[in-house]
Amino acid sequence: MQRRFDIWALVLVLALVGLTLVIGGTVLIIEGGSVYYLAAGLMVLGTAVALLRGSGLALKLYGALLVTTLGWSLWEVGLDGWALAPRLLGPAVLGAILLLLPVRKLSGSPARWWVGGPALACFVAVGLAGAMAVYPGGDGVSTARAASAARTDATEWRNWGGSPGGDRYAPVDQINIDNVAQLELVWRYDSDLPPPLYPNFEVTPLADDSRLYACLKSGVVVALDQETGKEIWRHALPDADKFDYSRVFGAKCRGVSYYEAPTPLPTCTRRIIFASPDGYLRAVDAATGLPCRSFGREGAVDLQAGMSGQLPDSRYKVEAVPSSPPAIINGVAVVGQTVSDLASLDAASGVIRGYDAQTGELLWAWNAERPAGEDADEEYARATPNAWGVLSGDEELGLVFVPLGNSPPDYFGGMRPEELDRYTTAVVALDAATGELRWSFQTVHHDLWDYDLAAQPVVADLPGDEGMVPTLLVPTKTGQIFVLDRRNGKPMDPVVERPVPQGGVAGERTAKTQPYTTGFPSLSGADLTERDMWGITPLDQLWCRIAFRKAHYEGQFTPVSERDTLMFPGTAGGINWGSVSVDKKRGLLVVNTLRFANFGRLVARGGVESGAFGGKEGEVIFEQAGTPYAFAQSTFMSPLGVPCQRPPYGTINALDLRTRELVWSKSFGTSAKSGPFNIPTLLPIRMGVPNMGGSVVTAGGLAFIGAAQDRKLRAYEITSGRELWSAELPAVAAATPMTYVSARDGRQYVVIAAGGHYGIPGPQASAILAFALPQN
């Protein structure tokens, strides 16, 4: 009786699976997709019918299915373990269950090897490919280079990116490839503040004079002892615990800025400059945390001066505030800001301003092609391209490099003024003393995909035809890295204009071509195809294939339409604000990337004034008021809560700065902290996971990085990509690490903030952690 029930249960399962495959496979074929699923469904249904009749044909049919599935899978994806697993494991497990039945009672006395052999082959294929993923050198490419000698000078970290140019290079090698495995946690500082509105703890601390300086959230700054992590002072707004951060757009903090006056002052010779969520630029004494009274008015400059009032229906009291630290170039604090670029056609101004770092005096303002002058009473033009990422500069050339985003709103540009369009998603070089525009270079024409220049442009000197050339590396969300002569903005590598998909919605215009560099290879991955669709079973993978085929997608730069439009790279990139690191000694560039697609579509209103629009379940609606369309965004996920595209979702890479060639590329992060419905698998198998943050490189031949969803700080050998060390973190480290040598104890410390990220599942924290070698 029990055996008969088991057979009936298996017949029912096979029938349901087969019917689903037949129906879904038919739909997929109609949409122009693979015929495999229909064929597989028919074989599964045939197995169910044969098993119901007690026929030995059941084993032969299912064995044929497994052989077909194995061959088809290897043909589609090769020995890619993560791609093979959902194709092979489910059918192989069902085959194993089939073998547990009393098959001798089936007519024809079929041999078990009809199913056992193919099932074992499927398990072996997945196991072999999985072993290649677990082995540290098992994926990517690697062309190792020899390391060169480096110095061990004591160092501070006085700029967010390590230097004004943002190279993230530390010229110290106390911690190196030979001893990094001995690193240990020496202190941990935990903030006592409640999590911010958006749980992002993205700060990179600064190091100077035996102290670290960091913001715990926008407007709250602390000084910590470099060797113990003990809090020395804290500066916060009055009644900071009662401040309503929900009334401020973009109220987050990636860091603070350090400035030292050229001649000693009675107070505040060394100062920390930062933005606060009430719309002020503030300066406090680095020694005490007290306001620098000579800076602006009692230590603060009103950043809302010159900004026109917010929209009458806006819920934001402050529409724009810097989320990244000011760039201080030759005594001028240059400030960009985050604006609401999805809410309205009439958004806050994206004006860039330069202030005297000592007095707080407004020296200049640049607002795309509409400079507003130095008069704080004059209103700046609204809805201009803004710079929310980190700026960089060259003090010898007297230039500040500003990575710009879109002229709002992001996803409909039909009403965008053409005089502003030339500066969207462009890097501009401004004279740090006067704000005069020196040059500009656009990385995306008429941006309709939110491909803001998020990454800090990086200053580097590279070999050219006439010796070393002052260059600027411009990483982008599209995964490209443009190399420009930073004196004039001209490309060092030829940039070609390539035709891109056309179309879009009524009232929109699209760029016929987009710029592509011929230097560094693109790091965003190839355009998606049906073969790239994923899932954890054949059934949800089939669902993803159908969704892919039904979506509007013609490759990169597919214009957003009223259909679900697949955006790849997604709105987060590519290369986001973590930017790139430059190993000056070895001539290598280290960069992490995100490879994650998302859906977007434009939703027509009943009329611009009526604001009538609706969205589907799972979509986030952005109003884009003043335009004919709202924008609906959703993730590209299977019904079982896993991405519809196959891994990797994150990579870490090294490129040769001289030849522009890829030296090595690795999947970044493991599957241990991810899984269906955000349930961790606890399997530390290298997968390549979502990540947000950046790296730092050292003369010791190491690249340190957190950023990944599996919540680890890692050390890679720069020349080979070998992972040499890692440490568990309390949350995703959506930040960039930094390193310094303490002047008191002579130890090199590696420090990172770990707090989580609203876009990456996981716990929240507000921790700053320091690692060092054991003391003798």
Short mmCIF file of N, CA, C and O in Angstrom, two decimals, residues 684-735:
data_model
loop_
_atom_site.label_atom_id
_atom_site.label_comp_id
_atom_site.label_asym_id
_atom_site.label_seq_id
_atom_site.Cartn_x
_atom_site.Cartn_y
_atom_site.Cartn_z
N PRO A 684 29.73 28.84 1.67
CA PRO A 684 30.76 29.81 1.27
C PRO A 684 31.35 29.50 -0.10
O PRO A 684 32.56 29.33 -0.26
N ILE A 685 30.49 29.40 -1.10
CA ILE A 685 30.92 29.11 -2.46
C ILE A 685 30.98 30.42 -3.24
O ILE A 685 30.04 31.21 -3.24
N ARG A 686 32.11 30.64 -3.88
CA ARG A 686 32.29 31.90 -4.60
C ARG A 686 31.24 32.03 -5.70
O ARG A 686 31.06 31.14 -6.52
N MET A 687 30.54 33.16 -5.66
CA MET A 687 29.41 33.36 -6.55
C MET A 687 29.52 34.68 -7.32
O MET A 687 29.14 34.77 -8.48
N GLY A 688 30.01 35.70 -6.63
CA GLY A 688 29.95 37.05 -7.18
C GLY A 688 28.63 37.67 -6.78
O GLY A 688 27.60 37.42 -7.41
N VAL A 689 28.61 38.46 -5.71
CA VAL A 689 27.36 38.93 -5.10
C VAL A 689 27.23 40.44 -5.25
O VAL A 689 28.19 41.15 -5.54
N PRO A 690 26.00 40.96 -5.05
CA PRO A 690 25.83 42.41 -5.06
C PRO A 690 26.77 43.08 -4.08
O PRO A 690 27.04 42.56 -2.99
N ASN A 691 27.26 44.24 -4.46
CA ASN A 691 28.23 44.95 -3.62
C ASN A 691 28.10 46.44 -3.84
O ASN A 691 27.68 46.90 -4.90
N MET A 692 28.49 47.20 -2.82
CA MET A 692 28.48 48.66 -2.90
C MET A 692 29.57 49.19 -2.00
O MET A 692 29.58 48.94 -0.80
N GLY A 693 30.51 49.92 -2.57
CA GLY A 693 31.66 50.42 -1.83
C GLY A 693 32.88 50.35 -2.72
O GLY A 693 32.77 50.10 -3.93
N GLY A 694 34.06 50.56 -2.15
CA GLY A 694 35.27 50.57 -2.95
C GLY A 694 36.43 49.92 -2.24
O GLY A 694 36.30 49.31 -1.18
N SER A 695 37.61 50.06 -2.83
CA SER A 695 38.82 49.39 -2.35
C SER A 695 39.90 50.41 -2.01
O SER A 695 39.79 51.60 -2.34
N VAL A 696 40.95 49.91 -1.36
CA VAL A 696 42.16 50.68 -1.14
C VAL A 696 43.33 49.76 -1.45
O VAL A 696 43.26 48.56 -1.17
N VAL A 697 44.39 50.29 -2.05
CA VAL A 697 45.56 49.48 -2.38
C VAL A 697 46.77 50.03 -1.63
O VAL A 697 46.83 51.22 -1.30
N THR A 698 47.73 49.14 -1.36
CA THR A 698 48.89 49.54 -0.56
C THR A 698 50.19 49.11 -1.23
O THR A 698 50.20 48.23 -2.11
N ALA A 699 51.27 49.70 -0.78
CA ALA A 699 52.59 49.33 -1.29
C ALA A 699 52.97 47.92 -0.89
O ALA A 699 53.89 47.34 -1.47
N GLY A 700 52.25 47.34 0.06
CA GLY A 700 52.49 45.97 0.47
C GLY A 700 51.94 44.94 -0.50
O GLY A 700 51.96 43.74 -0.19
N GLY A 701 51.45 45.39 -1.63
CA GLY A 701 50.95 44.47 -2.65
C GLY A 701 49.55 43.97 -2.40
O GLY A 701 49.16 42.92 -2.92
N LEU A 702 48.77 44.72 -1.63
CA LEU A 702 47.45 44.28 -1.22
C LEU A 702 46.36 45.24 -1.65
O LEU A 702 46.58 46.46 -1.72
N ALA A 703 45.19 44.67 -1.92
CA ALA A 703 43.97 45.45 -2.12
C ALA A 703 42.98 45.02 -1.05
O ALA A 703 42.66 43.84 -0.93
N PHE A 704 42.52 45.97 -0.24
CA PHE A 704 41.53 45.70 0.80
C PHE A 704 40.16 46.20 0.33
O PHE A 704 40.05 47.29 -0.22
N ILE A 705 39.13 45.37 0.59
CA ILE A 705 37.78 45.77 0.19
C ILE A 705 36.75 45.04 1.03
O ILE A 705 36.94 43.87 1.39
N GLY A 706 35.67 45.73 1.39
CA GLY A 706 34.51 45.12 2.02
C GLY A 706 33.42 44.98 0.97
O GLY A 706 33.49 44.15 0.09
N ALA A 707 32.38 45.82 1.06
CA ALA A 707 31.40 46.06 -0.02
C ALA A 707 30.43 44.92 -0.29
O ALA A 707 29.27 45.17 -0.61
N ALA A 708 30.83 43.66 -0.20
CA ALA A 708 30.02 42.55 -0.70
C ALA A 708 28.94 42.10 0.28
O ALA A 708 29.06 42.29 1.50
N GLN A 709 27.91 41.47 -0.27
CA GLN A 709 26.77 41.03 0.51
C GLN A 709 27.13 40.00 1.58
O GLN A 709 26.43 39.88 2.58
N ASP A 710 28.22 39.26 1.39
CA ASP A 710 28.55 38.23 2.38
C ASP A 710 29.26 38.78 3.61
O ASP A 710 29.72 38.02 4.46
N ARG A 711 29.36 40.11 3.71
CA ARG A 711 29.76 40.79 4.95
C ARG A 711 31.17 40.41 5.41
O ARG A 711 31.37 39.97 6.54
N LYS A 712 32.13 40.58 4.53
CA LYS A 712 33.52 40.32 4.87
C LYS A 712 34.40 41.48 4.41
O LYS A 712 34.10 42.16 3.44
N LEU A 713 35.49 41.67 5.15
CA LEU A 713 36.59 42.51 4.68
C LEU A 713 37.65 41.56 4.14
O LEU A 713 38.04 40.61 4.83
N ARG A 714 38.10 41.81 2.91
CA ARG A 714 39.03 40.90 2.26
C ARG A 714 40.33 41.62 1.89
O ARG A 714 40.33 42.84 1.67
N ALA A 715 41.39 40.80 1.78
CA ALA A 715 42.66 41.28 1.26
C ALA A 715 43.03 40.41 0.06
O ALA A 715 43.10 39.19 0.18
N TYR A 716 43.25 41.05 -1.07
CA TYR A 716 43.66 40.36 -2.29
C TYR A 716 45.11 40.72 -2.63
O TYR A 716 45.55 41.86 -2.40
N GLU A 717 45.83 39.76 -3.16
CA GLU A 717 47.13 40.07 -3.74
C GLU A 717 46.90 40.80 -5.05
O GLU A 717 46.22 40.29 -5.95
N ILE A 718 47.45 41.99 -5.16
CA ILE A 718 47.14 42.84 -6.30
C ILE A 718 47.59 42.21 -7.61
O ILE A 718 46.89 42.30 -8.63
N THR A 719 48.73 41.57 -7.61
CA THR A 719 49.28 41.08 -8.88
C THR A 719 48.58 39.84 -9.41
O THR A 719 48.61 39.58 -10.61
N SER A 720 47.95 39.04 -8.54
CA SER A 720 47.37 37.78 -9.00
C SER A 720 45.88 37.64 -8.73
O SER A 720 45.23 36.79 -9.34
N GLY A 721 45.34 38.43 -7.81
CA GLY A 721 43.94 38.28 -7.45
C GLY A 721 43.68 37.21 -6.41
O GLY A 721 42.52 36.91 -6.11
N ARG A 722 44.74 36.62 -5.84
CA ARG A 722 44.54 35.62 -4.78
C ARG A 722 43.96 36.27 -3.54
O ARG A 722 44.43 37.31 -3.10
N GLU A 723 42.92 35.64 -2.97
CA GLU A 723 42.39 36.12 -1.71
C GLU A 723 43.26 35.57 -0.59
O GLU A 723 43.33 34.36 -0.39
N LEU A 724 43.92 36.46 0.15
CA LEU A 724 44.89 36.05 1.16
C LEU A 724 44.34 36.08 2.58
O LEU A 724 44.89 35.42 3.46
N TRP A 725 43.27 36.83 2.81
CA TRP A 725 42.77 37.00 4.19
C TRP A 725 41.35 37.56 4.11
O TRP A 725 40.99 38.27 3.16
N SER A 726 40.56 37.24 5.12
CA SER A 726 39.24 37.85 5.23
C SER A 726 38.82 37.85 6.70
O SER A 726 39.33 37.07 7.51
N ALA A 727 37.91 38.74 7.02
CA ALA A 727 37.37 38.84 8.38
C ALA A 727 35.88 39.09 8.31
O ALA A 727 35.40 39.85 7.44
N GLU A 728 35.14 38.47 9.21
CA GLU A 728 33.69 38.66 9.28
C GLU A 728 33.37 40.06 9.79
O GLU A 728 34.05 40.59 10.69
N LEU A 729 32.31 40.66 9.23
CA LEU A 729 31.86 41.98 9.64
C LEU A 729 30.43 41.89 10.14
O LEU A 729 29.68 40.98 9.75
N PRO A 730 29.99 42.83 10.96
CA PRO A 730 28.63 42.75 11.52
C PRO A 730 27.54 43.10 10.52
O PRO A 730 26.36 42.81 10.77
N ALA A 731 27.90 43.72 9.42
CA ALA A 731 26.94 44.12 8.39
C ALA A 731 27.69 44.34 7.09
O ALA A 731 28.94 44.32 7.06
N VAL A 732 26.95 44.54 6.03
CA VAL A 732 27.60 44.86 4.76
C VAL A 732 28.40 46.15 4.92
O VAL A 732 27.91 47.15 5.43
N ALA A 733 29.65 46.10 4.49
CA ALA A 733 30.52 47.28 4.57
C ALA A 733 30.37 48.09 3.28
O ALA A 733 31.21 48.04 2.40
N ALA A 734 29.26 48.82 3.18
CA ALA A 734 29.00 49.65 2.00
C ALA A 734 29.80 50.94 2.14
O ALA A 734 29.25 52.04 2.29
N ALA A 735 31.09 50.80 2.10
CA ALA A 735 32.02 51.91 2.33
C ALA A 735 33.35 51.56 1.69
O ALA A 735 33.53 50.46 1.16
#
